[in-house]
mmCIF file of C-alpha atoms in Angstrom:
data_model
loop_
_atom_site.group_PDB
_atom_site.id
_atom_site.type_symbol
_atom_site.label_atom_id
_atom_site.label_comp_id
_atom_site.label_asym_id
_atom_site.label_seq_id
_atom_site.Cartn_x
_atom_site.Cartn_y
_atom_site.Cartn_z
ATOM 1 C CA UNK A 1 254.452 132.302 182.406
ATOM 2 C CA UNK A 2 255.852 131.592 178.890
ATOM 3 C CA UNK A 3 253.481 128.965 178.386
ATOM 4 C CA UNK A 4 250.576 130.832 179.443
ATOM 5 C CA UNK A 5 251.315 133.777 177.117
ATOM 6 C CA UNK A 6 251.868 131.778 174.230
ATOM 7 C CA UNK A 7 249.092 129.462 174.650
ATOM 8 C CA UNK A 8 246.332 131.572 175.996
ATOM 9 C CA UNK A 9 247.492 135.319 175.215
ATOM 10 C CA UNK A 10 248.670 134.407 171.740
ATOM 11 C CA UNK A 11 251.824 136.595 172.596
ATOM 12 C CA UNK A 12 254.733 136.187 170.147
ATOM 13 C CA UNK A 13 257.360 133.697 171.323
ATOM 14 C CA UNK A 14 260.571 135.457 173.207
ATOM 15 C CA UNK A 15 262.433 132.199 173.390
ATOM 16 C CA UNK A 16 262.984 129.072 171.058
ATOM 17 C CA UNK A 17 260.284 127.143 172.711
ATOM 18 C CA UNK A 18 257.686 128.009 169.996
ATOM 19 C CA UNK A 19 257.850 124.916 167.536
ATOM 20 C CA UNK A 20 256.540 127.318 164.566
ATOM 21 C CA UNK A 21 258.273 130.312 164.405
ATOM 22 C CA UNK A 22 255.937 133.733 163.924
ATOM 23 C CA UNK A 23 257.967 134.370 160.696
ATOM 24 C CA UNK A 24 256.968 130.692 159.669
ATOM 25 C CA UNK A 25 253.293 131.150 160.308
ATOM 26 C CA UNK A 26 252.816 134.762 158.618
ATOM 27 C CA UNK A 27 254.705 133.239 155.388
ATOM 28 C CA UNK A 28 252.541 129.880 155.322
ATOM 29 C CA UNK A 29 249.164 131.193 156.790
ATOM 30 C CA UNK A 30 248.057 133.534 153.641
ATOM 31 C CA UNK A 31 245.085 131.990 152.242
ATOM 32 C CA UNK A 32 241.884 133.843 151.857
ATOM 33 C CA UNK A 33 239.254 131.545 153.290
ATOM 34 C CA UNK A 34 236.788 132.841 150.978
ATOM 35 C CA UNK A 35 238.663 133.158 147.750
ATOM 36 C CA UNK A 36 240.500 129.744 148.105
ATOM 37 C CA UNK A 37 240.317 127.596 144.739
ATOM 38 C CA UNK A 38 238.697 124.310 145.471
ATOM 39 C CA UNK A 39 237.829 122.759 142.292
ATOM 40 C CA UNK A 40 240.318 120.017 141.316
ATOM 41 C CA UNK A 41 243.133 118.058 142.872
ATOM 42 C CA UNK A 42 243.157 115.361 145.538
ATOM 43 C CA UNK A 43 241.823 115.923 148.998
ATOM 44 C CA UNK A 44 243.128 114.852 152.252
ATOM 45 C CA UNK A 45 241.499 115.117 155.698
ATOM 46 C CA UNK A 46 243.023 115.510 159.128
ATOM 47 C CA UNK A 47 240.730 115.290 162.286
ATOM 48 C CA UNK A 48 241.290 115.906 166.123
ATOM 49 C CA UNK A 49 238.604 114.575 167.956
ATOM 50 C CA UNK A 50 236.618 115.964 170.735
ATOM 51 C CA UNK A 51 235.013 115.224 173.965
ATOM 52 C CA UNK A 52 232.147 116.761 175.965
ATOM 53 C CA UNK A 53 234.620 118.956 178.052
ATOM 54 C CA UNK A 54 236.589 121.669 176.899
ATOM 55 C CA UNK A 55 238.080 119.778 173.844
ATOM 56 C CA UNK A 56 237.607 121.204 170.272
ATOM 57 C CA UNK A 57 236.639 118.835 167.239
ATOM 58 C CA UNK A 58 238.618 120.005 164.192
ATOM 59 C CA UNK A 59 238.151 119.345 160.751
ATOM 60 C CA UNK A 60 241.005 120.279 158.464
ATOM 61 C CA UNK A 61 241.159 119.828 154.625
ATOM 62 C CA UNK A 62 244.188 120.090 152.178
ATOM 63 C CA UNK A 63 244.014 119.801 148.334
ATOM 64 C CA UNK A 64 247.050 118.492 146.676
ATOM 65 C CA UNK A 65 247.499 119.666 142.945
ATOM 66 C CA UNK A 66 251.037 118.695 142.880
ATOM 67 C CA UNK A 67 253.492 116.907 145.642
ATOM 68 C CA UNK A 68 254.824 120.424 146.120
ATOM 69 C CA UNK A 69 251.713 122.303 146.131
ATOM 70 C CA UNK A 70 249.067 121.729 148.676
ATOM 71 C CA UNK A 71 246.712 124.373 149.983
ATOM 72 C CA UNK A 72 244.085 124.263 152.651
ATOM 73 C CA UNK A 73 240.436 124.567 151.435
ATOM 74 C CA UNK A 74 238.142 123.771 154.414
ATOM 75 C CA UNK A 75 238.548 124.217 158.242
ATOM 76 C CA UNK A 76 235.633 123.621 160.944
ATOM 77 C CA UNK A 77 235.980 123.520 164.669
ATOM 78 C CA UNK A 78 233.274 122.455 167.082
ATOM 79 C CA UNK A 79 233.170 121.782 170.858
ATOM 80 C CA UNK A 80 231.060 119.488 173.302
ATOM 81 C CA UNK A 81 230.516 116.650 170.919
ATOM 82 C CA UNK A 82 229.407 113.154 171.698
ATOM 83 C CA UNK A 83 231.213 109.831 169.914
ATOM 84 C CA UNK A 84 228.398 109.984 167.169
ATOM 85 C CA UNK A 85 229.092 113.719 166.554
ATOM 86 C CA UNK A 86 232.666 113.134 165.970
ATOM 87 C CA UNK A 87 231.995 110.001 163.563
ATOM 88 C CA UNK A 88 229.274 112.115 161.725
ATOM 89 C CA UNK A 89 231.461 114.900 161.263
ATOM 90 C CA UNK A 90 234.298 112.937 160.102
ATOM 91 C CA UNK A 91 232.227 110.909 157.570
ATOM 92 C CA UNK A 92 230.522 114.553 156.550
ATOM 93 C CA UNK A 93 233.752 116.371 155.710
ATOM 94 C CA UNK A 94 235.431 113.078 154.112
ATOM 95 C CA UNK A 95 232.681 112.647 151.893
ATOM 96 C CA UNK A 96 232.222 116.435 150.919
ATOM 97 C CA UNK A 97 235.597 116.516 149.653
ATOM 98 C CA UNK A 98 235.814 112.727 148.483
ATOM 99 C CA UNK A 99 239.155 112.704 150.686
ATOM 100 C CA UNK A 100 241.427 110.054 149.509
ATOM 101 C CA UNK A 101 242.288 109.424 152.998
ATOM 102 C CA UNK A 102 241.311 111.091 156.297
ATOM 103 C CA UNK A 103 243.508 111.027 159.449
ATOM 104 C CA UNK A 104 242.343 110.329 162.893
ATOM 105 C CA UNK A 105 243.981 110.075 166.210
ATOM 106 C CA UNK A 106 242.514 106.837 167.214
ATOM 107 C CA UNK A 107 244.849 106.520 170.188
ATOM 108 C CA UNK A 108 242.756 109.211 172.090
ATOM 109 C CA UNK A 109 241.508 107.154 174.875
ATOM 110 C CA UNK A 110 238.336 105.165 174.579
ATOM 111 C CA UNK A 111 236.736 107.665 172.451
ATOM 112 C CA UNK A 112 239.390 107.645 170.021
ATOM 113 C CA UNK A 113 239.311 103.906 169.557
ATOM 114 C CA UNK A 114 235.531 103.810 169.347
ATOM 115 C CA UNK A 115 235.212 106.281 166.509
ATOM 116 C CA UNK A 116 238.000 104.558 164.810
ATOM 117 C CA UNK A 117 236.308 101.116 165.040
ATOM 118 C CA UNK A 118 232.887 102.296 164.377
ATOM 119 C CA UNK A 119 234.361 104.240 161.079
ATOM 120 C CA UNK A 120 235.608 101.107 160.120
ATOM 121 C CA UNK A 121 232.111 99.525 159.741
ATOM 122 C CA UNK A 122 230.781 102.301 157.476
ATOM 123 C CA UNK A 123 230.686 101.516 153.552
ATOM 124 C CA UNK A 124 232.234 104.216 151.529
ATOM 125 C CA UNK A 125 234.409 105.242 154.353
ATOM 126 C CA UNK A 126 235.957 102.561 155.882
ATOM 127 C CA UNK A 127 239.136 102.343 153.428
ATOM 128 C CA UNK A 128 239.539 105.911 153.809
ATOM 129 C CA UNK A 129 240.080 106.354 157.523
ATOM 130 C CA UNK A 130 243.850 105.963 158.557
ATOM 131 C CA UNK A 131 244.740 105.887 162.395
ATOM 132 C CA UNK A 132 247.276 108.350 162.729
ATOM 133 C CA UNK A 133 248.339 108.101 166.708
ATOM 134 C CA UNK A 134 250.674 109.765 168.395
ATOM 135 C CA UNK A 135 252.709 106.411 168.729
ATOM 136 C CA UNK A 136 252.121 104.644 165.378
ATOM 137 C CA UNK A 137 250.515 104.963 161.832
ATOM 138 C CA UNK A 138 248.073 102.004 160.466
ATOM 139 C CA UNK A 139 247.648 101.884 156.875
ATOM 140 C CA UNK A 140 244.698 100.579 155.059
ATOM 141 C CA UNK A 141 246.474 97.303 154.860
ATOM 142 C CA UNK A 142 246.726 97.105 158.610
ATOM 143 C CA UNK A 143 250.603 97.588 158.424
ATOM 144 C CA UNK A 144 252.076 99.457 161.512
ATOM 145 C CA UNK A 145 254.766 101.832 161.606
ATOM 146 C CA UNK A 146 256.278 103.714 164.247
ATOM 147 C CA UNK A 147 255.228 107.572 163.920
ATOM 148 C CA UNK A 148 255.629 110.141 166.760
ATOM 149 C CA UNK A 149 253.691 113.250 167.171
ATOM 150 C CA UNK A 150 256.873 115.109 166.956
ATOM 151 C CA UNK A 151 257.596 113.369 163.690
ATOM 152 C CA UNK A 152 254.492 114.764 162.032
ATOM 153 C CA UNK A 153 254.875 118.267 163.467
ATOM 154 C CA UNK A 154 258.590 118.147 161.889
ATOM 155 C CA UNK A 155 256.802 117.063 158.490
ATOM 156 C CA UNK A 156 254.354 120.053 158.484
ATOM 157 C CA UNK A 157 257.288 122.540 159.467
ATOM 158 C CA UNK A 158 259.611 121.127 156.988
ATOM 159 C CA UNK A 159 256.781 121.333 154.202
ATOM 160 C CA UNK A 160 256.393 124.996 155.073
ATOM 161 C CA UNK A 161 260.103 125.546 155.158
ATOM 162 C CA UNK A 162 260.345 124.527 151.709
ATOM 163 C CA UNK A 163 257.166 126.336 150.653
ATOM 164 C CA UNK A 164 255.030 123.331 149.656
ATOM 165 C CA UNK A 165 252.012 124.279 151.665
ATOM 166 C CA UNK A 166 249.743 127.121 152.309
ATOM 167 C CA UNK A 167 247.007 127.542 155.100
ATOM 168 C CA UNK A 168 244.537 129.856 155.526
ATOM 169 C CA UNK A 169 245.356 133.153 157.186
ATOM 170 C CA UNK A 170 242.893 132.650 159.787
ATOM 171 C CA UNK A 171 243.730 134.109 163.573
ATOM 172 C CA UNK A 172 242.498 130.771 165.350
ATOM 173 C CA UNK A 173 244.678 128.855 163.242
ATOM 174 C CA UNK A 174 247.549 130.975 163.598
ATOM 175 C CA UNK A 175 246.995 130.839 167.265
ATOM 176 C CA UNK A 176 246.889 127.057 167.352
ATOM 177 C CA UNK A 177 250.300 127.070 165.426
ATOM 178 C CA UNK A 178 251.640 129.582 168.145
ATOM 179 C CA UNK A 179 250.588 127.277 171.213
ATOM 180 C CA UNK A 180 252.673 124.338 169.751
ATOM 181 C CA UNK A 181 255.560 124.129 172.175
ATOM 182 C CA UNK A 182 258.933 122.116 172.547
ATOM 183 C CA UNK A 183 261.071 120.921 175.167
ATOM 184 C CA UNK A 184 264.021 118.693 175.892
ATOM 185 C CA UNK A 185 263.230 115.672 177.994
ATOM 186 C CA UNK A 186 264.971 112.669 179.108
ATOM 187 C CA UNK A 187 263.472 109.046 178.485
ATOM 188 C CA UNK A 188 263.790 106.358 180.730
ATOM 189 C CA UNK A 189 267.564 105.551 179.157
ATOM 190 C CA UNK A 190 268.493 109.157 180.179
ATOM 191 C CA UNK A 191 268.659 109.792 176.339
ATOM 192 C CA UNK A 192 267.457 113.526 175.340
ATOM 193 C CA UNK A 193 264.607 113.693 172.998
ATOM 194 C CA UNK A 194 262.078 116.332 171.906
ATOM 195 C CA UNK A 195 258.771 116.775 173.323
ATOM 196 C CA UNK A 196 255.859 118.555 171.812
ATOM 197 C CA UNK A 197 252.820 119.908 173.791
ATOM 198 C CA UNK A 198 250.406 122.574 174.159
ATOM 199 C CA UNK A 199 246.841 123.093 175.200
ATOM 200 C CA UNK A 200 245.221 124.772 172.257
ATOM 201 C CA UNK A 201 246.724 122.674 169.438
ATOM 202 C CA UNK A 202 243.613 120.965 168.190
ATOM 203 C CA UNK A 203 243.734 122.388 165.078
ATOM 204 C CA UNK A 204 247.588 121.985 164.618
ATOM 205 C CA UNK A 205 246.825 118.204 165.441
ATOM 206 C CA UNK A 206 244.167 118.040 162.608
ATOM 207 C CA UNK A 207 246.790 119.968 160.221
ATOM 208 C CA UNK A 208 249.803 117.562 160.824
ATOM 209 C CA UNK A 209 247.799 114.608 160.119
ATOM 210 C CA UNK A 210 246.296 115.948 156.794
ATOM 211 C CA UNK A 211 249.879 117.439 155.530
ATOM 212 C CA UNK A 212 251.322 114.001 156.333
ATOM 213 C CA UNK A 213 248.808 112.230 154.062
ATOM 214 C CA UNK A 214 249.007 114.710 151.543
#
């Protein structure tokens, strides 16, 4: 009941399993999309890939003026995409904002791997695409570093707590952030660890990648 209320109805959290608190969301999601300043700074993209089912593609673009001054400048979602659609949209938004880096989940099954491999063959784009899987990050020099999904969410939440980032005041963005939940689980060695999950987290998944790159 709790999961359904948070993920599908957008009901405020009644316990501590909501990763981003309602207070955090209201404090961070304050930018009027129509009035946002988009002229200068360094731009970074975060993308979550969609399949032909019920998944949602999302493009989230952040602008960095200074290390502690990061604001959202673009947001786009779409359903029912082919592999080519995913690739073209990532190229379109990366070029539109001349992103320094664009992060994608290349570990999302065969689709994520295919999209990543194809983008690495596109001149002008290949050096900007960063594979940010839920298990590791691969930089442009092909160095691998362990990076869990929970680490990226931790980073975004910390940036918000330090007042370093502001996002659009848009209900679908807030709903996605509200849908992110956490639970304590035991691994194979009996150690407790935090697991983050949710069914409407596509927008949040794009944001955590853009935020880490920025």
